[in-house]
Short mmCIF file of C-alpha atoms in Angstrom, two decimals:
data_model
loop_
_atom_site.label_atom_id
_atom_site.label_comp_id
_atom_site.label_asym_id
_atom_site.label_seq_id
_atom_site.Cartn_x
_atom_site.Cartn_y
_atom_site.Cartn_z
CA UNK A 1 23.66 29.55 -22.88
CA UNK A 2 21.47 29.36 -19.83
CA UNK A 3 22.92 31.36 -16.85
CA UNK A 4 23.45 28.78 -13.71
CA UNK A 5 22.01 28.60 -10.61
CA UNK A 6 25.44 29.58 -8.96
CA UNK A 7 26.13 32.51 -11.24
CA UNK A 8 22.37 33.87 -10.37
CA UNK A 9 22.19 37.47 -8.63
CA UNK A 10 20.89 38.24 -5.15
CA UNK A 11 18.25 40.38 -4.85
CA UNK A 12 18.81 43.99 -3.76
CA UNK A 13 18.88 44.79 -0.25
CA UNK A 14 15.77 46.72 1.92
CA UNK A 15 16.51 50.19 1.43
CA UNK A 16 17.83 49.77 -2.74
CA UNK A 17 15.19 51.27 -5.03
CA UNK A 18 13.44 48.92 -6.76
CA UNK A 19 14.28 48.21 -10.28
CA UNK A 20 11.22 50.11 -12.83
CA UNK A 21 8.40 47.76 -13.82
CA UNK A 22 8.13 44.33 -13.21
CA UNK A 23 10.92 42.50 -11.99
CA UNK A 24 12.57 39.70 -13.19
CA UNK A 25 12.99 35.84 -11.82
CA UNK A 26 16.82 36.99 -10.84
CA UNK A 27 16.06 40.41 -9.40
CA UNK A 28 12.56 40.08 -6.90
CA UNK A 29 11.24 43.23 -5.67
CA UNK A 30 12.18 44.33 -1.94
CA UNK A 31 9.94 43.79 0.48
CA UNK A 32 6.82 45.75 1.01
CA UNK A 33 5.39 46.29 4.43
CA UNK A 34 2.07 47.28 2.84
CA UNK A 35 1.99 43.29 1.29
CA UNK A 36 2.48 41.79 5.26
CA UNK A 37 -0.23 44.74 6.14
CA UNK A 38 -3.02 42.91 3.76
CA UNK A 39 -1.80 38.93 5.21
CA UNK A 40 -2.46 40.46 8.47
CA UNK A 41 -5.42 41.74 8.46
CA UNK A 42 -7.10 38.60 6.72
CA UNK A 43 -4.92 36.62 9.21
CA UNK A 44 -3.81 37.80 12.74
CA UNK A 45 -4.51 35.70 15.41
CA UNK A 46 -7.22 36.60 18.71
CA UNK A 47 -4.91 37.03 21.81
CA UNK A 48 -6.82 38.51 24.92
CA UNK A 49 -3.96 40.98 25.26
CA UNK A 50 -4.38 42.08 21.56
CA UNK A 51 -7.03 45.07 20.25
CA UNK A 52 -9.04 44.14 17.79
CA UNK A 53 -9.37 46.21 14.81
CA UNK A 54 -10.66 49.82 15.73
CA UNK A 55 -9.62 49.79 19.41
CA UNK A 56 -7.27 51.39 21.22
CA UNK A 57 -4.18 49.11 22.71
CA UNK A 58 -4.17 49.46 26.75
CA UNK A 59 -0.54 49.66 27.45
CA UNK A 60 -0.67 48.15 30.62
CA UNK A 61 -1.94 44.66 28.70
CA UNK A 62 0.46 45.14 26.21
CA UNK A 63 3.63 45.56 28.93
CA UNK A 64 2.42 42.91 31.12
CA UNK A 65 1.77 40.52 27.90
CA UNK A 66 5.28 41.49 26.45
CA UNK A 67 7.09 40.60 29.90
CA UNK A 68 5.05 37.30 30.04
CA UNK A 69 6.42 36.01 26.67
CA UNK A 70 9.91 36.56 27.13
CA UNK A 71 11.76 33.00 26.72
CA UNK A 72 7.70 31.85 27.26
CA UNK A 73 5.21 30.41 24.51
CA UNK A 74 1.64 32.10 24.27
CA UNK A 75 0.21 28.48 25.32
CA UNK A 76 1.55 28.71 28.54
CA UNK A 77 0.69 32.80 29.09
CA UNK A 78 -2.27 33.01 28.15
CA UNK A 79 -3.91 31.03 31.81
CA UNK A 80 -1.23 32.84 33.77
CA UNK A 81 -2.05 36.48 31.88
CA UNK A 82 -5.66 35.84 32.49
CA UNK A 83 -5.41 35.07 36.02
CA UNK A 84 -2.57 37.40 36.82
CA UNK A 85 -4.78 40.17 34.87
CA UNK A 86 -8.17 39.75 37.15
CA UNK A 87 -5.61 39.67 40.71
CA UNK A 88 -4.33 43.11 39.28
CA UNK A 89 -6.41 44.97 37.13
CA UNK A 90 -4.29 47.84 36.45
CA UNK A 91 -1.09 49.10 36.63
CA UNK A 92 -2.62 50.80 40.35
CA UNK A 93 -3.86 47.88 42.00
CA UNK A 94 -0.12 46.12 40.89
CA UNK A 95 2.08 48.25 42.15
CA UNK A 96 0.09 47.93 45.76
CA UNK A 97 0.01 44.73 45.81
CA UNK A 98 2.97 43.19 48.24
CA UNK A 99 5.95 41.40 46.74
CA UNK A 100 4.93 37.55 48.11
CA UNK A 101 1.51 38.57 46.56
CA UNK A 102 3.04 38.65 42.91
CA UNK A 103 5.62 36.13 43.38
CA UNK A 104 2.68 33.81 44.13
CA UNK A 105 0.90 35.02 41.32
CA UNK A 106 4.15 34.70 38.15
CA UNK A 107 4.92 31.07 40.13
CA UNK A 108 5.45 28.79 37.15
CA UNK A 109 6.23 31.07 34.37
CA UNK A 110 10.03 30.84 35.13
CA UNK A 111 12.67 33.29 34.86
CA UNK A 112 11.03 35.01 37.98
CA UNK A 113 13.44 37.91 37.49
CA UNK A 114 11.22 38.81 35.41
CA UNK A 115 8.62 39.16 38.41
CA UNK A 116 11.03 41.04 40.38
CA UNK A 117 11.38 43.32 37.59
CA UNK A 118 8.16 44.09 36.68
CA UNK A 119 6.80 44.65 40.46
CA UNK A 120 9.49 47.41 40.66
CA UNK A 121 8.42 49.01 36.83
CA UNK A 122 4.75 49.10 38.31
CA UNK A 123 5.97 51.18 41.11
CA UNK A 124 8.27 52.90 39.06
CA UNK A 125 4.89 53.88 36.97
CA UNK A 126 2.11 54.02 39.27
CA UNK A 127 4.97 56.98 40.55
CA UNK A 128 5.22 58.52 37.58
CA UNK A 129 1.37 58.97 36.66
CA UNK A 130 1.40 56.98 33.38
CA UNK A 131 3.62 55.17 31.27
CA UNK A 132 6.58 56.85 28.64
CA UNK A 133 5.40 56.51 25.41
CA UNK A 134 8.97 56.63 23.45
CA UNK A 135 11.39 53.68 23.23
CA UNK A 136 13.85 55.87 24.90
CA UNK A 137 11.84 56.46 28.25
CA UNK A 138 10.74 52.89 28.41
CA UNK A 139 14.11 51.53 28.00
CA UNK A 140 14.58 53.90 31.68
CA UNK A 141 12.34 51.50 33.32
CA UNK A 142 13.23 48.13 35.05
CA UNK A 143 13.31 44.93 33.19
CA UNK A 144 12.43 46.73 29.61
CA UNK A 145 15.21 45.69 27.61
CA UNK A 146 15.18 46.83 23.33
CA UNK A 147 12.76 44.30 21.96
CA UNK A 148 10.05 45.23 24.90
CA UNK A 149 10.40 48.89 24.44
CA UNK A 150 10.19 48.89 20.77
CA UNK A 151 6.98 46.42 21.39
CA UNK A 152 5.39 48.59 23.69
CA UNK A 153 6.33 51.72 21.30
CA UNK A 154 5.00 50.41 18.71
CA UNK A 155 1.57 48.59 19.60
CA UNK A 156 0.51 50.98 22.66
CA UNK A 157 1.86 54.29 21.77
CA UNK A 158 1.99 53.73 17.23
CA UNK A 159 6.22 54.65 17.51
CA UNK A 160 7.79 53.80 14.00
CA UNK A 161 9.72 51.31 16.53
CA UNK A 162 11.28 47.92 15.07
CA UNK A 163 10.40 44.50 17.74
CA UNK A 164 12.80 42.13 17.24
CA UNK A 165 12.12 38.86 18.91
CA UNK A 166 13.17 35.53 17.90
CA UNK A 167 9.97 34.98 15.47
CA UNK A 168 11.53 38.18 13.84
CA UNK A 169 14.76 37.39 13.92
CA UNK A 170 13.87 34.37 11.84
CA UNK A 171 11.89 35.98 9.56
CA UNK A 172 14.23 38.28 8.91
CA UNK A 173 17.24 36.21 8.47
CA UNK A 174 15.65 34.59 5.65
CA UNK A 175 14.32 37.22 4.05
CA UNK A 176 17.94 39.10 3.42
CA UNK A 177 19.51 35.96 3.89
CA UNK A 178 21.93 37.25 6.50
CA UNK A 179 24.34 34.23 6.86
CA UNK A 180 26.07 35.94 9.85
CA UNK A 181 25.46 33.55 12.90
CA UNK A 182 23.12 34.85 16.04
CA UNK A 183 23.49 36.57 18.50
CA UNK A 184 26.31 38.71 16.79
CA UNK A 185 24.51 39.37 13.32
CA UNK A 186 21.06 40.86 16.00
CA UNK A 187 22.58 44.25 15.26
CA UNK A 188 22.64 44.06 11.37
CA UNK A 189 18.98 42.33 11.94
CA UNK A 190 17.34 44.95 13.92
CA UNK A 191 19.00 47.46 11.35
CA UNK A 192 17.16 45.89 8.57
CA UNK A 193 13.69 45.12 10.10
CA UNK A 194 13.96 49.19 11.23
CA UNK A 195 14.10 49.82 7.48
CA UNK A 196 10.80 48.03 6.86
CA UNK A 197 8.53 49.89 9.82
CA UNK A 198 6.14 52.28 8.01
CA UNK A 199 5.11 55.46 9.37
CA UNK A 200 1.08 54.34 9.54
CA UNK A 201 0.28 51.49 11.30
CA UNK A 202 3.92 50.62 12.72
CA UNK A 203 2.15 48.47 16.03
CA UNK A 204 0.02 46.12 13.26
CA UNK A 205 3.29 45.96 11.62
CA UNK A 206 5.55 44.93 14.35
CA UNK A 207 2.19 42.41 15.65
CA UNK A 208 2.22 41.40 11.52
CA UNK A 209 6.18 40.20 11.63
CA UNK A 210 5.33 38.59 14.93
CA UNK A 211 2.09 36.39 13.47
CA UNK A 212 4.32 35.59 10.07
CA UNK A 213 7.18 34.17 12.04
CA UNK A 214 5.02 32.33 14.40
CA UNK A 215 2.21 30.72 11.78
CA UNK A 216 4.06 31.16 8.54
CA UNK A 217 8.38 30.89 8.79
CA UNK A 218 8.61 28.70 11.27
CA UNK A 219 11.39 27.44 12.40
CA UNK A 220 11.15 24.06 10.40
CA UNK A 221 9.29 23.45 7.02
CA UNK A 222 8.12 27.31 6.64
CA UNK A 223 4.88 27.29 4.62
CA UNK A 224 6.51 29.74 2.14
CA UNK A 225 4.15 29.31 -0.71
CA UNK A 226 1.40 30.77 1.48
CA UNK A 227 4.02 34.04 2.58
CA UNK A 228 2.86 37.13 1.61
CA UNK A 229 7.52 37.83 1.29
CA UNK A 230 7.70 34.92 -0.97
CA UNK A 231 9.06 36.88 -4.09
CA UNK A 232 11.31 39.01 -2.18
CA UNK A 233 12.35 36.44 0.46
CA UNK A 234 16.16 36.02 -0.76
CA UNK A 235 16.29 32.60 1.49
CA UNK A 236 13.70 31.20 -0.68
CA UNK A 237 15.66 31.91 -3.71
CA UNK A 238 18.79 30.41 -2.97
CA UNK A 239 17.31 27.31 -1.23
CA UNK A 240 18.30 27.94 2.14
CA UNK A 241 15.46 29.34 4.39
CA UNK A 242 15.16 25.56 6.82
CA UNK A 243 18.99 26.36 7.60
CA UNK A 244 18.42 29.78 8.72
CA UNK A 245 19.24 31.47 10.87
CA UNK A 246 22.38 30.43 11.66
CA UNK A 247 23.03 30.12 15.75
CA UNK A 248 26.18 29.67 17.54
CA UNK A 249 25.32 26.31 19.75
CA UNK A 250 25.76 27.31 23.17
CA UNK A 251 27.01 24.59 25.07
CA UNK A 252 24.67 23.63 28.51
CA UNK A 253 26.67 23.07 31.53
CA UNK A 254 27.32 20.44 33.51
CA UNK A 255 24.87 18.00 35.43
CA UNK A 256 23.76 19.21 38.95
CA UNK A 257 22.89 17.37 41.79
CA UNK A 258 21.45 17.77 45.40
CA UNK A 259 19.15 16.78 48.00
CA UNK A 260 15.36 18.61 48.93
CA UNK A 261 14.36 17.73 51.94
CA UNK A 262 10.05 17.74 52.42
CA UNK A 263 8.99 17.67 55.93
CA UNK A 264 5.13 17.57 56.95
CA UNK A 265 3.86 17.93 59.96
CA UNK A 266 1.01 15.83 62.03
CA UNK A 267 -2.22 17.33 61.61
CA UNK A 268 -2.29 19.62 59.54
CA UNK A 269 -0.08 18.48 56.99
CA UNK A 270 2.06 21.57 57.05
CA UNK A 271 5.16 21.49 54.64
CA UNK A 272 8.12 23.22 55.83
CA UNK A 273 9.21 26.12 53.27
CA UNK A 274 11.95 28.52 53.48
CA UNK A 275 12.20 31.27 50.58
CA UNK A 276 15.36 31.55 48.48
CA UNK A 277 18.05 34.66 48.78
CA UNK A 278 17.20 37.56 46.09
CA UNK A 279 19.81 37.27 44.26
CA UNK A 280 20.63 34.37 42.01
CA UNK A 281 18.53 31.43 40.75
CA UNK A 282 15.06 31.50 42.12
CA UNK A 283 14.94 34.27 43.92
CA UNK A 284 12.78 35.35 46.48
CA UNK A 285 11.49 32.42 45.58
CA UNK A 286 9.59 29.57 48.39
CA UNK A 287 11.14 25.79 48.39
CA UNK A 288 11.40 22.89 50.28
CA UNK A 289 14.90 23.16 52.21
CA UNK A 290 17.54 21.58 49.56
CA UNK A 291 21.18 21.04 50.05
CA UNK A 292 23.40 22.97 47.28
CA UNK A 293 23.30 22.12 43.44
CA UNK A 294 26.65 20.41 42.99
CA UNK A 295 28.15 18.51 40.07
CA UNK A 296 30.33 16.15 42.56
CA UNK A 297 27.13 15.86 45.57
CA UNK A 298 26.86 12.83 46.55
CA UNK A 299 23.24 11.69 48.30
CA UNK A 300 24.39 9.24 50.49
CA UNK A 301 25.66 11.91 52.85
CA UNK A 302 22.69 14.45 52.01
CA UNK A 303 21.07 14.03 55.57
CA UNK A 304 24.17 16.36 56.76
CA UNK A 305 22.29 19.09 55.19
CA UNK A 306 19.10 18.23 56.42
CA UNK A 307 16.99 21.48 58.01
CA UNK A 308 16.13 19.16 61.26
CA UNK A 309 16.55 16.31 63.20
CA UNK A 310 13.96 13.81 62.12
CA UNK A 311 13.70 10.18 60.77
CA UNK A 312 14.50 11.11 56.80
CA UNK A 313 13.40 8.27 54.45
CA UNK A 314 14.97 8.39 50.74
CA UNK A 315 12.42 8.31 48.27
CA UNK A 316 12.81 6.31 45.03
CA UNK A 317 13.34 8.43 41.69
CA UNK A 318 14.87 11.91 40.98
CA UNK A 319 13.13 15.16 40.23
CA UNK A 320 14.83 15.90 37.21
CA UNK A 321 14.78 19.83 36.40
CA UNK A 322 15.93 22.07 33.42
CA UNK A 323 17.71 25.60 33.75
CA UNK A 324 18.62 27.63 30.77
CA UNK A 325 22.58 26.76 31.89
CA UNK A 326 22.46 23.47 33.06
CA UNK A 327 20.24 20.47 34.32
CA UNK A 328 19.35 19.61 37.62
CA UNK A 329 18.48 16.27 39.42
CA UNK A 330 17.43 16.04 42.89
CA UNK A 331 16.71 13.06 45.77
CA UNK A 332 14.17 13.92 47.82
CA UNK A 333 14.03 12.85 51.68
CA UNK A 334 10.75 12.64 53.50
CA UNK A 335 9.91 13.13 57.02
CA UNK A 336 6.77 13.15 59.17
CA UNK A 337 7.60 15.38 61.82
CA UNK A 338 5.27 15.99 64.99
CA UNK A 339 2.41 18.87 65.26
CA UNK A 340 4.75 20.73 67.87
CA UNK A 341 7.60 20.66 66.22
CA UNK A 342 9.10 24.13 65.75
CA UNK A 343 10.53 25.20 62.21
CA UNK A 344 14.18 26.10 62.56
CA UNK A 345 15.26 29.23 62.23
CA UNK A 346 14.64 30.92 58.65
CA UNK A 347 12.09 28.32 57.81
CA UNK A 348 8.25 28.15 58.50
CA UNK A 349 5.36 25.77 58.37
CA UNK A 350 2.68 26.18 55.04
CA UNK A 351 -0.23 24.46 55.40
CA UNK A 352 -1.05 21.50 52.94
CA UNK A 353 -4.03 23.71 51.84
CA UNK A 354 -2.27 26.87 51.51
CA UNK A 355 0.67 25.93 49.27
CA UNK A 356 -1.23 27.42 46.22
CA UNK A 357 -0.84 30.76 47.86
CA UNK A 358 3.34 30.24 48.13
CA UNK A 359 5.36 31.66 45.47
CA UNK A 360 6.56 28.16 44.59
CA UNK A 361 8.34 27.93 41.02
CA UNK A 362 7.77 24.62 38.99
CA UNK A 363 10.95 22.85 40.28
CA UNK A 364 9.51 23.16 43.65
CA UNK A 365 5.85 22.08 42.83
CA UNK A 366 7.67 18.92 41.03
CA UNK A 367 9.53 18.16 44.38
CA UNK A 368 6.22 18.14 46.44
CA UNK A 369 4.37 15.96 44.09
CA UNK A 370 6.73 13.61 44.12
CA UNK A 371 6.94 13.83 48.12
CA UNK A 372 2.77 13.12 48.30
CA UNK A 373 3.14 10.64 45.22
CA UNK A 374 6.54 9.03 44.79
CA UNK A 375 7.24 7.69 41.74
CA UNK A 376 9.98 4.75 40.94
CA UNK A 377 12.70 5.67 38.69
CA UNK A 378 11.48 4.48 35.01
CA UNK A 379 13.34 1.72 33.40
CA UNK A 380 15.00 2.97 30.38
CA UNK A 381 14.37 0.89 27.09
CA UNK A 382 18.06 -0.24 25.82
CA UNK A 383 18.87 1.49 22.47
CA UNK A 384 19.37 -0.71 18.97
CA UNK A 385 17.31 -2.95 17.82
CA UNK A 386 14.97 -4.95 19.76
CA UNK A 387 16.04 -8.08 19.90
CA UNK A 388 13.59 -11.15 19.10
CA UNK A 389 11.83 -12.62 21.70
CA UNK A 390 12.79 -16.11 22.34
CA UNK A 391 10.40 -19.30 22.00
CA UNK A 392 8.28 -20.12 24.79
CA UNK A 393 9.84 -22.81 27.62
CA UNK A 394 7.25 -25.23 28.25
CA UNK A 395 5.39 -25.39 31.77
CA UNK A 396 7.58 -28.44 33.25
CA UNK A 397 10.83 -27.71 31.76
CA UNK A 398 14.00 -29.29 33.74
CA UNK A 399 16.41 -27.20 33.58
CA UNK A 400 19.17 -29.25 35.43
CA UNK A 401 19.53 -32.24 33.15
CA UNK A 402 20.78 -31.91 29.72
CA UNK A 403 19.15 -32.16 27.16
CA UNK A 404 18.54 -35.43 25.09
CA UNK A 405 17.88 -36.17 21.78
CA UNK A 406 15.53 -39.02 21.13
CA UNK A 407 16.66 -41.84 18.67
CA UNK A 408 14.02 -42.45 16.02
CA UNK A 409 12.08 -45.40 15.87
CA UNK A 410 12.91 -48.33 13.44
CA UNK A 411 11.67 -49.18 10.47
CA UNK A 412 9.40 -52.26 10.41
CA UNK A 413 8.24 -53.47 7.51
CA UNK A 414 4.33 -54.02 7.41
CA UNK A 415 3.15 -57.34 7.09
CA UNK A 416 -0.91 -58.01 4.83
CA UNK A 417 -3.30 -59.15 7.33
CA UNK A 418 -4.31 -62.70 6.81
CA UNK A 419 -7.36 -62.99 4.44
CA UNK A 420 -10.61 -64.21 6.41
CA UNK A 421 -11.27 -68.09 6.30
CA UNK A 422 -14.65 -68.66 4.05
CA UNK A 423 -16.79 -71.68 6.34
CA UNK A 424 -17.98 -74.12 4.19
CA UNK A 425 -21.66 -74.61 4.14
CA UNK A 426 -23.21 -77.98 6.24
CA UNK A 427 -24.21 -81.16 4.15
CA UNK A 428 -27.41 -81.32 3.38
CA UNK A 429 -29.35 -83.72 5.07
CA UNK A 430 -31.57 -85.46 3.82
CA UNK A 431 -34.22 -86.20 6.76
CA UNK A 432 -34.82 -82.79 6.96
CA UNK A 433 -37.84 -81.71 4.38
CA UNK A 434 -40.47 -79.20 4.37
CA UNK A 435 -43.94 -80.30 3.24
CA UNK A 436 -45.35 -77.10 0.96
CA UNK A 437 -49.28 -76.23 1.91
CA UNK A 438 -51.19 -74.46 0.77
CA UNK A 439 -52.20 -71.85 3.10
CA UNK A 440 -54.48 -68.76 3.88
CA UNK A 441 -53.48 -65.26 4.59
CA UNK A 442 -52.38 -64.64 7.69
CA UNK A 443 -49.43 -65.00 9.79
CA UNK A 444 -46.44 -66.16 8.69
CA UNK A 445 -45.98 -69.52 9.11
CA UNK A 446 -43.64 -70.94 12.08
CA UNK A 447 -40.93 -73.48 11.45
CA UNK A 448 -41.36 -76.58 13.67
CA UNK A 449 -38.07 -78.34 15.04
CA UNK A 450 -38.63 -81.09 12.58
CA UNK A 451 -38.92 -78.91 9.66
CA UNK A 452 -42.22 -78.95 9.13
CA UNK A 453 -44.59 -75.74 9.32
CA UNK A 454 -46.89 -75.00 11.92
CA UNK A 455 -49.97 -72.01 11.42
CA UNK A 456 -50.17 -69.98 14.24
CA UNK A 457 -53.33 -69.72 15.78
#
């Protein structure tokens, strides 16, 4: 009697020997990291912060590129790392450089903790001489958390470290088919993928896991026939790897709203900036004066918050924002304020042509665009089914009367046309005769009045 799917036996875990020879359809091999080794050197991907094959890593590029893409894609690092990376060249010329200078630089990468953070881990290093090269001593240093010090362990310094992001957390879940929901199975996770580091190569291995779950398990329709973890990948084998991992929806907060207030000066266009506290949301960071982020806050009182006296105009639209915890939607006001008007305490004057050089995060760029370019508030389509457009009116249609329905026409019966009267032909007379003569050839003859012929002449 065939054994049934339901009844079928999981494969062993990681760290189980494998069974002798060749295994069986209900008993796949454990994963090898030697098999992920071979995918990824026919496939890794060129990143400017990656070696290629036979170089040594810098770990400066490989720190500063493992900050970047925290909670970031690699489309939108890759210009910042680039131009971040030829500002400040080393970790040296970073550490010297002043706080507004790489504020300005990380503005619109979000999370600009993150800048704080790694400012103070260049000085913390420039200090020391050179950077730890053990999970242990990085995890000492601000803003390195357990997935960047196991990265930078393992791809700068070749530490048999696991680096568990969410690519590998994925990859991972599916492979050992942990059912335990994230973030509370990361622990049994990171325990397993430590199991798989080899002792040679362990950076192109953690790199390898990172590549698989980015190109390969992905979060929906995984290409698994072209995985180098097929056979082993326990997912797979029970059917389940699109509904893994499991995740614990978080649920976003509330709505926000508030009031940004963009005042430019005569002149020189100058845009009046403050920069944010250090602590909390945006720190450190430069915006237009805004009014506080409330759930309840009403706009039509928002020029009670405004920075100055001045003739505010409401703009039409919202600047609609996302943060990790809630969204955000804010009127802006706009003022043209005279070239010696003095900023109020706290606050200062940019020039138009030196806002690039502000530390301005993306909420803040979207408020000033829409202060130079205002844009109406879009008309949402209503939801369902369209509904048929009706029949054209004609040009000259009277709305006011009602409307009539003409009667038809009556029947009337056709009646034959008479049939045309035949005219009798004349009497014929009989003292009109026509003498016959013989004539030559030549014109034709010409009936006289009396009948008779006359030749023409």
């Amino acid at each position: 009697m065939p054994r049934s799917e339901s009844s079928r036996a999981l494969p062993p875990a990681a760290d189980a020997e494998p069974a002798a020879g060749r295994p069986g359809p209900d008993a796949p091999a454990a994963p090898r990291a030697a098999d992920l080794l071979v995918w990824y050197d026919r496939h890794r991907r060129v990143l400017p912060w990656r070696a290629l094959p036979g170089e040594t890593p810098d770990p400066y590029r490989v720190w500063l590129s493992e900050v970047m893409l925290q909670q970031t894609t690699i489309a939108a690092v890759r210009p910042y790392y680039e131009t971040f990376l030829a500002r400040f060249p080393d970790i040296a010329a970073l550490a010297a450089a002043p706080e507004e200078a790489v504020m300005s630089a990380w503005a619109g990468l979000g999370y600009y903790s993150r800048a704080r953070n790694l400012h103070a881990c260049a000085k913390a290093v420039a200090a020391a001489g050179r950077f730890p090269d053990t999970a242990e001593g990085l995890r000492k240093l601000p803003g390195i958390g357990a997935y960047t010090a196991g990265a930078i362990a393992a791809i700068a310094f070749d530490r048999a470290e696991a680096a568990v992001d969410g690519n590998v957390e994925r990859v991972m879940s599916r492979l050992f088919a942990v059912e335990a929901p994230l973030p509370g199975s990361r622990p049994e996770i990171r325990r397993l993928t430590q199991g798989l580091v080899p002792a040679a190569r362990p950076g192109d291995f953690a790199q390898a896991l990172m590549d698989l779950g980015a190109t390969i398990c992905t979060p929906k329709r995984p290409a698994c026939a072209l995985c180098p973890w097929m056979l082993p990948c326990r997912a797979r084998l029970l059917g389940t790897q699109e509904t893994l991992p499991r995740k614990v929806r978080a649920e976003k907060g509330a709505l926000r709203r508030g009031a940004a207030f963009v005042a430019i000066r005569a002149g020189d266009e100058a845009v009046l900036l403050r920069t944010r506290p250090p602590e909390g949301l945006l720190g450190n960071m430069a915006e237009p004066p805004t009014s506080a982020w409330e759930p309840g806050y009403d706009p039509a009182g928002a020029l009670l918050d405004a920075p100055l006296d001045a003739r505010w105009k409401r703009l039409p639209g919202l600047v609609r924002h996302g943060f990790t915890h809630f969204p955000l939607e804010l009127t802006v006001f706009l003022a043209r304020v005279g070239l010696n008007t003095q900023a109020p305490p706290g606050t200062r004057f940019t020039p138009r042509r030196d806002l690039a050089d502000e530390p301005l995060p993306g909420l803040m760029k979207k408020v000033l665009a829409h202060a130079f370019d205002p844009k109406p508030e879009p008309v949402k389509a209503p939801r369902g089914r369209p509904k048929k457009n009706p029949p054209p009116m004609p040009l000259l249609a009277v709305f006011d009367e009602p409307e009539t329905v003409e009667e038809p026409a009556p029947r009337v019966r056709p009646v034959p046309k008479p049939r045309p009267r035949i005219a009798e032909a004349p009497p014929e007379r009989e003292d009109i005769f026509i003498d016959e003569v013989p004539v030559e050839e030549g014109p034709a003859p010409r009936r006289t009045a009396r009948g008779t012929t006359r030749r023409r002449r």
